[in-house]
Every structure is written in structure tokens, then in C-alpha cells.
mmCIF file of C-alpha atoms and ligand atoms in Angstrom:
data_model
loop_
_atom_site.group_PDB
_atom_site.id
_atom_site.type_symbol
_atom_site.label_atom_id
_atom_site.label_comp_id
_atom_site.label_asym_id
_atom_site.label_seq_id
_atom_site.Cartn_x
_atom_site.Cartn_y
_atom_site.Cartn_z
ATOM 1 C CA UNK U 28 32.901 98.181 66.654
ATOM 2 C CA UNK U 29 34.222 101.257 68.385
ATOM 3 C CA UNK U 30 37.850 102.192 67.980
ATOM 4 C CA UNK U 31 39.978 104.631 69.835
ATOM 5 C CA UNK U 32 40.988 107.495 67.608
ATOM 6 C CA UNK U 33 44.113 108.203 69.558
ATOM 7 C CA UNK U 34 47.073 109.621 67.791
ATOM 8 C CA UNK U 35 50.210 107.586 67.291
ATOM 9 C CA UNK U 36 52.561 110.481 67.045
ATOM 10 C CA UNK U 37 51.563 111.995 63.738
ATOM 11 C CA UNK U 38 50.033 115.082 65.324
ATOM 12 C CA UNK U 39 47.564 116.166 67.933
ATOM 13 C CA UNK U 40 44.223 114.503 67.506
ATOM 14 C CA UNK U 41 42.613 116.496 70.272
ATOM 15 C CA UNK U 42 43.548 119.723 68.566
ATOM 16 C CA UNK U 43 41.872 118.410 65.425
ATOM 17 C CA UNK U 44 38.666 117.906 67.344
ATOM 18 C CA UNK U 45 38.989 121.255 69.023
ATOM 19 C CA UNK U 46 39.623 122.950 65.709
ATOM 20 C CA UNK U 47 36.594 121.324 64.172
ATOM 21 C CA UNK U 48 34.544 122.302 67.172
ATOM 22 C CA UNK U 49 35.653 125.890 67.347
ATOM 23 C CA UNK U 50 35.542 126.210 63.600
ATOM 24 C CA UNK U 51 32.064 124.781 63.467
ATOM 25 C CA UNK U 52 30.658 126.741 66.337
ATOM 26 C CA UNK U 53 31.865 130.145 65.341
ATOM 27 C CA UNK U 54 30.254 131.587 62.243
ATOM 28 C CA UNK U 55 27.328 129.204 62.494
ATOM 29 C CA UNK U 56 24.769 131.783 61.698
ATOM 30 C CA UNK U 57 26.784 133.856 59.331
ATOM 31 C CA UNK U 58 24.926 133.056 56.196
ATOM 32 C CA UNK U 59 23.904 129.456 55.780
ATOM 33 C CA UNK U 60 23.619 128.123 52.301
ATOM 34 C CA UNK U 61 21.225 125.501 51.028
ATOM 35 C CA UNK U 62 22.566 124.894 47.585
ATOM 36 C CA UNK U 63 25.846 126.601 47.052
ATOM 37 C CA UNK U 64 29.056 127.480 48.725
ATOM 38 C CA UNK U 65 28.268 131.109 49.290
ATOM 39 C CA UNK U 66 25.481 132.773 51.162
ATOM 40 C CA UNK U 67 24.599 135.679 53.368
ATOM 41 C CA UNK U 68 26.507 138.107 51.192
ATOM 42 C CA UNK U 69 29.930 136.562 51.599
ATOM 43 C CA UNK U 70 31.772 133.486 50.541
ATOM 44 C CA UNK U 71 31.478 130.781 53.169
ATOM 45 C CA UNK U 72 34.472 129.071 51.623
ATOM 46 C CA UNK U 73 36.678 131.822 52.894
ATOM 47 C CA UNK U 74 36.012 131.155 56.573
ATOM 48 C CA UNK U 75 38.970 129.654 58.412
ATOM 49 C CA UNK U 76 39.955 127.213 59.751
ATOM 50 C CA UNK U 77 37.796 125.029 57.540
ATOM 51 C CA UNK U 78 36.197 126.087 54.385
ATOM 52 C CA UNK U 79 32.756 124.880 54.940
ATOM 53 C CA UNK U 80 29.557 124.290 53.156
ATOM 54 C CA UNK U 81 26.450 124.027 55.218
ATOM 55 C CA UNK U 82 23.544 121.820 54.230
ATOM 56 C CA UNK U 83 20.126 122.606 55.583
ATOM 57 C CA UNK U 84 18.280 119.324 55.526
ATOM 58 C CA UNK U 85 14.772 119.457 54.174
ATOM 59 C CA UNK U 86 14.349 115.794 55.025
ATOM 60 C CA UNK U 87 12.563 115.345 58.375
ATOM 61 C CA UNK U 88 14.531 112.099 58.812
ATOM 62 C CA UNK U 89 17.458 114.292 59.721
ATOM 63 C CA UNK U 90 17.069 117.459 61.756
ATOM 64 C CA UNK U 91 20.752 117.993 62.417
ATOM 65 C CA UNK U 92 22.957 120.356 60.425
ATOM 66 C CA UNK U 93 25.792 119.243 58.169
ATOM 67 C CA UNK U 94 28.863 121.130 56.995
ATOM 68 C CA UNK U 95 30.888 119.893 54.031
ATOM 69 C CA UNK U 96 34.632 120.451 54.225
ATOM 70 C CA UNK U 97 37.431 120.731 51.736
ATOM 71 C CA UNK U 98 39.752 117.732 52.010
ATOM 72 C CA UNK U 99 42.540 120.256 52.330
ATOM 73 C CA UNK U 100 40.787 121.724 55.378
ATOM 74 C CA UNK U 101 40.936 118.473 57.336
ATOM 75 C CA UNK U 102 44.009 116.613 56.085
ATOM 76 C CA UNK U 103 44.725 115.003 59.462
ATOM 77 C CA UNK U 104 41.276 113.474 59.555
ATOM 78 C CA UNK U 105 41.526 112.180 55.985
ATOM 79 C CA UNK U 106 45.033 110.833 56.573
ATOM 80 C CA UNK U 107 44.148 109.004 59.765
ATOM 81 C CA UNK U 108 40.977 107.599 58.263
ATOM 82 C CA UNK U 109 43.013 106.356 55.311
ATOM 83 C CA UNK U 110 45.545 104.725 57.608
ATOM 84 C CA UNK U 111 42.820 103.102 59.644
ATOM 85 C CA UNK U 112 41.356 101.553 56.492
ATOM 86 C CA UNK U 113 44.769 100.536 55.174
ATOM 87 C CA UNK U 114 44.524 102.752 52.111
ATOM 88 C CA UNK U 115 47.949 103.177 50.725
ATOM 89 C CA UNK U 116 47.841 104.945 47.428
ATOM 90 C CA UNK U 117 46.523 108.030 45.734
ATOM 91 C CA UNK U 118 43.696 106.233 43.978
ATOM 92 C CA UNK U 119 42.376 105.004 47.308
ATOM 93 C CA UNK U 120 42.483 108.445 48.920
ATOM 94 C CA UNK U 121 40.372 109.670 46.026
ATOM 95 C CA UNK U 122 37.636 107.291 47.177
ATOM 96 C CA UNK U 123 36.612 109.447 50.155
ATOM 97 C CA UNK U 124 33.410 111.458 49.951
ATOM 98 C CA UNK U 125 33.514 115.028 51.205
ATOM 99 C CA UNK U 126 34.442 115.116 54.914
ATOM 100 C CA UNK U 127 31.479 116.343 56.906
ATOM 101 C CA UNK U 128 30.797 117.747 60.342
ATOM 102 C CA UNK U 129 27.349 117.311 61.845
ATOM 103 C CA UNK U 130 25.794 119.184 64.740
ATOM 104 C CA UNK U 131 22.810 117.951 66.748
ATOM 105 C CA UNK U 132 21.238 120.466 69.077
ATOM 106 C CA UNK U 133 18.563 119.681 71.630
ATOM 107 C CA UNK U 134 15.840 117.494 70.139
ATOM 108 C CA UNK U 135 17.727 116.926 66.889
ATOM 109 C CA UNK U 136 18.170 113.440 65.436
ATOM 110 C CA UNK U 137 18.705 111.284 62.385
ATOM 111 C CA UNK U 138 16.067 108.560 62.015
ATOM 112 C CA UNK U 139 16.699 104.884 61.186
ATOM 113 C CA UNK U 140 18.519 104.472 57.896
ATOM 114 C CA UNK U 141 21.189 102.573 55.977
ATOM 115 C CA UNK U 142 24.309 104.343 54.763
ATOM 116 C CA UNK U 143 24.549 102.003 51.779
ATOM 117 C CA UNK U 144 23.364 103.508 48.522
ATOM 118 C CA UNK U 145 20.473 102.217 46.466
ATOM 119 C CA UNK U 146 21.172 99.266 44.129
ATOM 120 C CA UNK U 147 20.797 101.561 41.113
ATOM 121 C CA UNK U 148 23.345 104.038 42.368
ATOM 122 C CA UNK U 149 25.696 101.420 43.735
ATOM 123 C CA UNK U 150 25.731 99.286 40.609
ATOM 124 C CA UNK U 151 26.127 102.092 38.119
ATOM 125 C CA UNK U 152 29.388 101.768 36.248
ATOM 126 C CA UNK U 153 29.753 105.524 36.141
ATOM 127 C CA UNK U 154 30.472 107.128 39.453
ATOM 128 C CA UNK U 155 32.101 105.878 42.597
ATOM 129 C CA UNK U 156 30.025 102.794 43.334
ATOM 130 C CA UNK U 157 28.827 101.671 46.729
ATOM 131 C CA UNK U 158 29.677 103.125 50.136
ATOM 132 C CA UNK U 159 31.873 100.466 51.642
ATOM 133 C CA UNK U 160 32.840 102.074 54.948
ATOM 134 C CA UNK U 161 31.425 104.651 57.340
ATOM 135 C CA UNK U 162 33.778 106.362 59.781
ATOM 136 C CA UNK U 163 32.133 108.478 62.407
ATOM 137 C CA UNK U 164 34.285 110.446 64.847
ATOM 138 C CA UNK U 165 32.702 111.747 68.024
ATOM 139 C CA UNK U 166 33.769 115.307 68.700
ATOM 140 C CA UNK U 167 31.898 115.761 71.962
ATOM 141 C CA UNK U 168 30.961 113.721 74.997
ATOM 142 C CA UNK U 169 27.249 113.176 75.368
ATOM 143 C CA UNK U 170 26.255 111.616 78.714
ATOM 144 C CA UNK U 171 23.641 108.887 78.628
ATOM 145 C CA UNK U 172 20.947 111.068 80.194
ATOM 146 C CA UNK U 173 21.278 113.439 77.227
ATOM 147 C CA UNK U 174 20.480 110.858 74.504
ATOM 148 C CA UNK U 175 22.421 111.245 71.274
ATOM 149 C CA UNK U 176 23.644 107.654 70.974
ATOM 150 C CA UNK U 177 24.301 106.030 67.636
ATOM 151 C CA UNK U 178 21.936 103.065 67.751
ATOM 152 C CA UNK U 179 22.006 99.833 65.724
ATOM 153 C CA UNK U 180 18.598 98.188 65.709
ATOM 154 C CA UNK U 181 19.724 94.656 64.970
ATOM 155 C CA UNK U 182 22.994 94.467 66.834
ATOM 156 C CA UNK U 183 21.684 94.707 70.360
ATOM 157 C CA UNK U 184 20.375 92.021 72.630
ATOM 158 C CA UNK U 185 17.363 91.583 74.855
ATOM 159 C CA UNK U 186 17.811 95.113 76.149
ATOM 160 C CA UNK U 187 17.144 96.637 72.736
ATOM 161 C CA UNK U 188 19.377 98.244 70.127
ATOM 162 C CA UNK U 189 23.128 98.495 70.475
ATOM 163 C CA UNK U 190 23.831 102.012 71.685
ATOM 164 C CA UNK U 191 27.190 103.626 70.967
ATOM 165 C CA UNK U 192 27.691 106.538 73.303
ATOM 166 C CA UNK U 193 29.438 109.614 71.895
ATOM 167 C CA UNK U 194 32.764 110.035 73.679
ATOM 168 C CA UNK U 195 35.034 112.769 72.465
ATOM 169 C CA UNK U 196 38.030 111.335 70.647
ATOM 170 C CA UNK U 197 36.545 107.949 69.843
ATOM 171 C CA UNK U 198 35.425 106.733 66.468
ATOM 172 C CA UNK U 199 32.954 104.221 65.114
ATOM 173 C CA UNK U 200 33.794 102.281 61.970
ATOM 174 C CA UNK U 201 31.352 100.028 60.175
ATOM 175 C CA UNK U 202 30.823 98.542 56.771
ATOM 176 C CA UNK U 203 27.342 99.258 55.417
ATOM 177 C CA UNK U 204 27.545 97.016 52.377
ATOM 178 C CA UNK U 205 29.704 94.070 53.369
ATOM 179 C CA UNK U 206 28.292 90.744 54.475
ATOM 180 C CA UNK U 207 24.641 90.294 55.269
ATOM 181 C CA UNK U 208 22.410 88.664 52.692
ATOM 182 C CA UNK U 209 24.424 87.318 49.750
ATOM 183 C CA UNK U 210 24.289 89.584 46.708
ATOM 184 C CA UNK U 211 22.302 92.256 48.542
ATOM 185 C CA UNK U 212 23.744 95.750 48.123
ATOM 186 C CA UNK U 213 23.666 96.451 51.830
ATOM 187 C CA UNK U 214 23.918 94.758 55.206
ATOM 188 C CA UNK U 215 20.601 95.188 56.981
ATOM 189 C CA UNK U 216 22.345 94.657 60.321
ATOM 190 C CA UNK U 217 23.869 98.098 59.899
ATOM 191 C CA UNK U 218 20.475 99.809 60.121
ATOM 192 C CA UNK U 219 21.154 102.650 62.526
ATOM 193 C CA UNK U 220 20.073 106.071 63.720
ATOM 194 C CA UNK U 221 21.338 109.112 65.568
ATOM 195 C CA UNK U 222 19.150 109.158 68.671
ATOM 196 C CA UNK U 223 17.555 112.516 69.485
ATOM 197 C CA UNK U 224 19.550 114.697 71.845
ATOM 198 C CA UNK U 225 17.421 115.278 74.946
ATOM 199 C CA UNK U 226 15.321 118.453 75.020
ATOM 200 C CA UNK U 227 16.976 119.439 78.276
ATOM 201 C CA UNK U 228 20.505 118.391 77.325
ATOM 202 C CA UNK U 229 23.300 120.617 78.541
ATOM 203 C CA UNK U 230 25.495 119.724 75.585
ATOM 204 C CA UNK U 231 25.336 119.432 71.844
ATOM 205 C CA UNK U 232 26.398 116.353 69.902
ATOM 206 C CA UNK U 233 29.016 116.929 67.225
ATOM 207 C CA UNK U 234 30.453 114.318 64.903
ATOM 208 C CA UNK U 235 32.764 114.241 61.919
ATOM 209 C CA UNK U 236 32.093 111.622 59.300
ATOM 210 C CA UNK U 237 33.636 110.137 56.245
ATOM 211 C CA UNK U 238 32.310 107.620 53.755
ATOM 212 C CA UNK U 239 34.543 105.493 51.576
ATOM 213 C CA UNK U 240 33.356 104.494 48.103
ATOM 214 C CA UNK U 241 34.425 101.589 45.902
ATOM 215 C CA UNK U 242 36.070 103.814 43.323
ATOM 216 C CA UNK U 243 37.301 107.378 42.906
ATOM 217 C CA UNK U 244 34.683 109.875 44.021
ATOM 218 C CA UNK U 245 34.056 113.277 42.456
ATOM 219 C CA UNK U 246 33.266 115.781 45.228
ATOM 220 C CA UNK U 247 30.463 118.234 44.578
ATOM 221 C CA UNK U 248 30.915 120.617 47.500
ATOM 222 C CA UNK U 249 32.251 123.028 48.546
ATOM 223 C CA UNK U 250 33.046 124.606 45.209
ATOM 224 C CA UNK U 251 36.603 123.772 44.191
ATOM 225 C CA UNK U 252 36.958 120.827 46.553
ATOM 226 C CA UNK U 253 39.448 118.308 45.172
ATOM 227 C CA UNK U 254 41.338 115.437 46.755
ATOM 228 C CA UNK U 255 44.592 116.332 45.049
ATOM 229 C CA UNK U 256 44.664 119.742 46.709
ATOM 230 C CA UNK U 257 45.018 117.948 50.049
ATOM 231 C CA UNK U 258 47.719 115.473 49.068
ATOM 232 C CA UNK U 259 50.659 117.498 50.365
ATOM 233 C CA UNK U 260 48.941 118.197 53.654
ATOM 234 C CA UNK U 261 47.808 114.583 54.021
ATOM 235 C CA UNK U 262 51.399 113.508 53.516
ATOM 236 C CA UNK U 263 52.341 115.254 56.764
ATOM 237 C CA UNK U 264 50.171 112.858 58.742
ATOM 238 C CA UNK U 265 50.034 109.744 56.646
ATOM 239 C CA UNK U 266 53.219 107.884 55.892
ATOM 240 C CA UNK U 267 51.750 105.923 53.036
ATOM 241 C CA UNK U 268 50.534 109.083 51.353
ATOM 242 C CA UNK U 269 53.933 110.728 51.391
ATOM 243 C CA UNK U 270 54.895 109.414 47.997
ATOM 244 C CA UNK U 271 52.082 111.320 46.330
HETATM 245 O O1 LIG Z 311 24.756 110.791 64.495
HETATM 246 C C1 LIG Z 311 24.898 109.584 64.533
HETATM 247 O O2 LIG Z 311 25.135 109.008 65.583
HETATM 248 C C2 LIG Z 311 24.770 108.782 63.269
HETATM 249 C C3 LIG Z 311 24.941 109.596 62.031
HETATM 250 C C4 LIG Z 311 24.656 108.807 60.799
HETATM 251 O O3 LIG Z 311 24.258 107.705 60.854
HETATM 252 C C5 LIG Z 311 24.864 109.378 59.471
HETATM 253 O O4 LIG Z 311 25.141 110.566 59.370
HETATM 254 O O5 LIG Z 311 24.764 108.643 58.479
HETATM 255 FE FE1 LIG Z 312 24.279 106.763 58.939
#
């Protein structure tokens, strides 16, 4: 279930992680926004290297913090994710939801949940349909004593849930809506959580994540985010996208 996210020559993966990390860590408190792309008296979209959109979760299920990115801000990530999934044309690249970066500080977590969307949302003929793949890239190492594992309740053994330990540069790919009970809109075996980072942890947990939908997805954040604006940049990393 885990896959190495090593580069195959298309660019430096570690610099991608480092860019996300430095980009995410600086400016963290410079005007968070709950509902729009600007806040704190300036436009968050203007902050390099990634134009970001921060979501403050009101849901106690999730106490971490999420930033939404322009596709054009993380073309290497989108390109490599597309290659990993075998997506080979423009219409498929349009299926990605907004790339996101998530930070978990001490004590922060994301409780048990399914990534698959509700039957109503998934079966609607308008919109992008179901989430068919989750790609989660670990941007930091989190040692086992510091918690922070991605845990799958039903995929473990006698010792409890399957625990995927965050290791910088690795990725976790799973399919929230494939298989499982016939005709069900999700696979219950993918029930998972982001374990709380220990209260005395020395490190933070950072991940990047992407969700792939069945059909073309219309991004809602940050303002002005569009797949097509990233096509040229994606083409630098993704051979199949070069014909765009
Ligand atoms: O942080 C994790 O390990 C899991 C995150 C997750 O499941 C999600 O964001 O949907
Ligand atoms: Fe999830």
C-alpha cells in the first residue's frame, strides 16, 4: 500500500518536499482565512512559492490545518501523481481536486473517516462524481514514539489497525471507493484516521494530498485556481502531459 515517491529523473522530488515545507512553514500566521483567499489585510494568493489558501477546520474530527494550492503552484506533484495513476490526457488531469498541504502539530489529529463521498454526492450526474483515489505524500518523518501514523482500522491483524508511519519522501495510495461491498459507494476497509501527534513530539507531521475524482473537477479555491493554468508546467515533469 505504500509506494516510494522517488524521482525517476524528471526533477528533484526532495526539493519539492522542501519547498512545500518551507513554503508552508513561513507565513503561517500571516493572516489565515476561513472562507476566502485573502485575509489579514493582504492577499494570501500572492505568497510565494505556493499560492495558498488556508482552511481553519471547525470540525472537531480534524484539528490539523489545511492549505489549498493552485495546481500551477505544485506542477511536479500533480504530474507525478498523474503518472503514478496512469493518467495520460488532459481530461484526466482535470480530475484532480485542489492539491492540499496539511500540518499536524502536537496533539492534532484527524479522526476515523472515509474519503469516499456520500452516495448523493457521488451519484450526482452534475459534478465530478466519486473520489476514486487518495494520494497522500509524507513530507516529514515522524518517529513511532511521536504518533502521527495513518491508521486503517480494518486492514491490520491481531495487533490492531494497520499503521503507516510517515517517512519523508514516501507516499500512500489507496482507492476509497473501489471493491468492498458490491454496489456500495465506498470500501469500508479504507476507514482510516490520522493518529494524534504526541503532546511531547519534537516534530510536526506534514503531508501533501491529492484526491482523484471520476470526472473533471471544478476547483473552488484558491480564487482563480484552474487546471489549465498548470498544463505547461506539468508538461515539464510529465511526459504524457507534454502534448497538452
Ligand atoms: O494524516 C493522515 O495520516 C491521514 C489524512 C487523511 O486521511 C485525510 O486527509 O483524508
Ligand atoms: Fe482521509
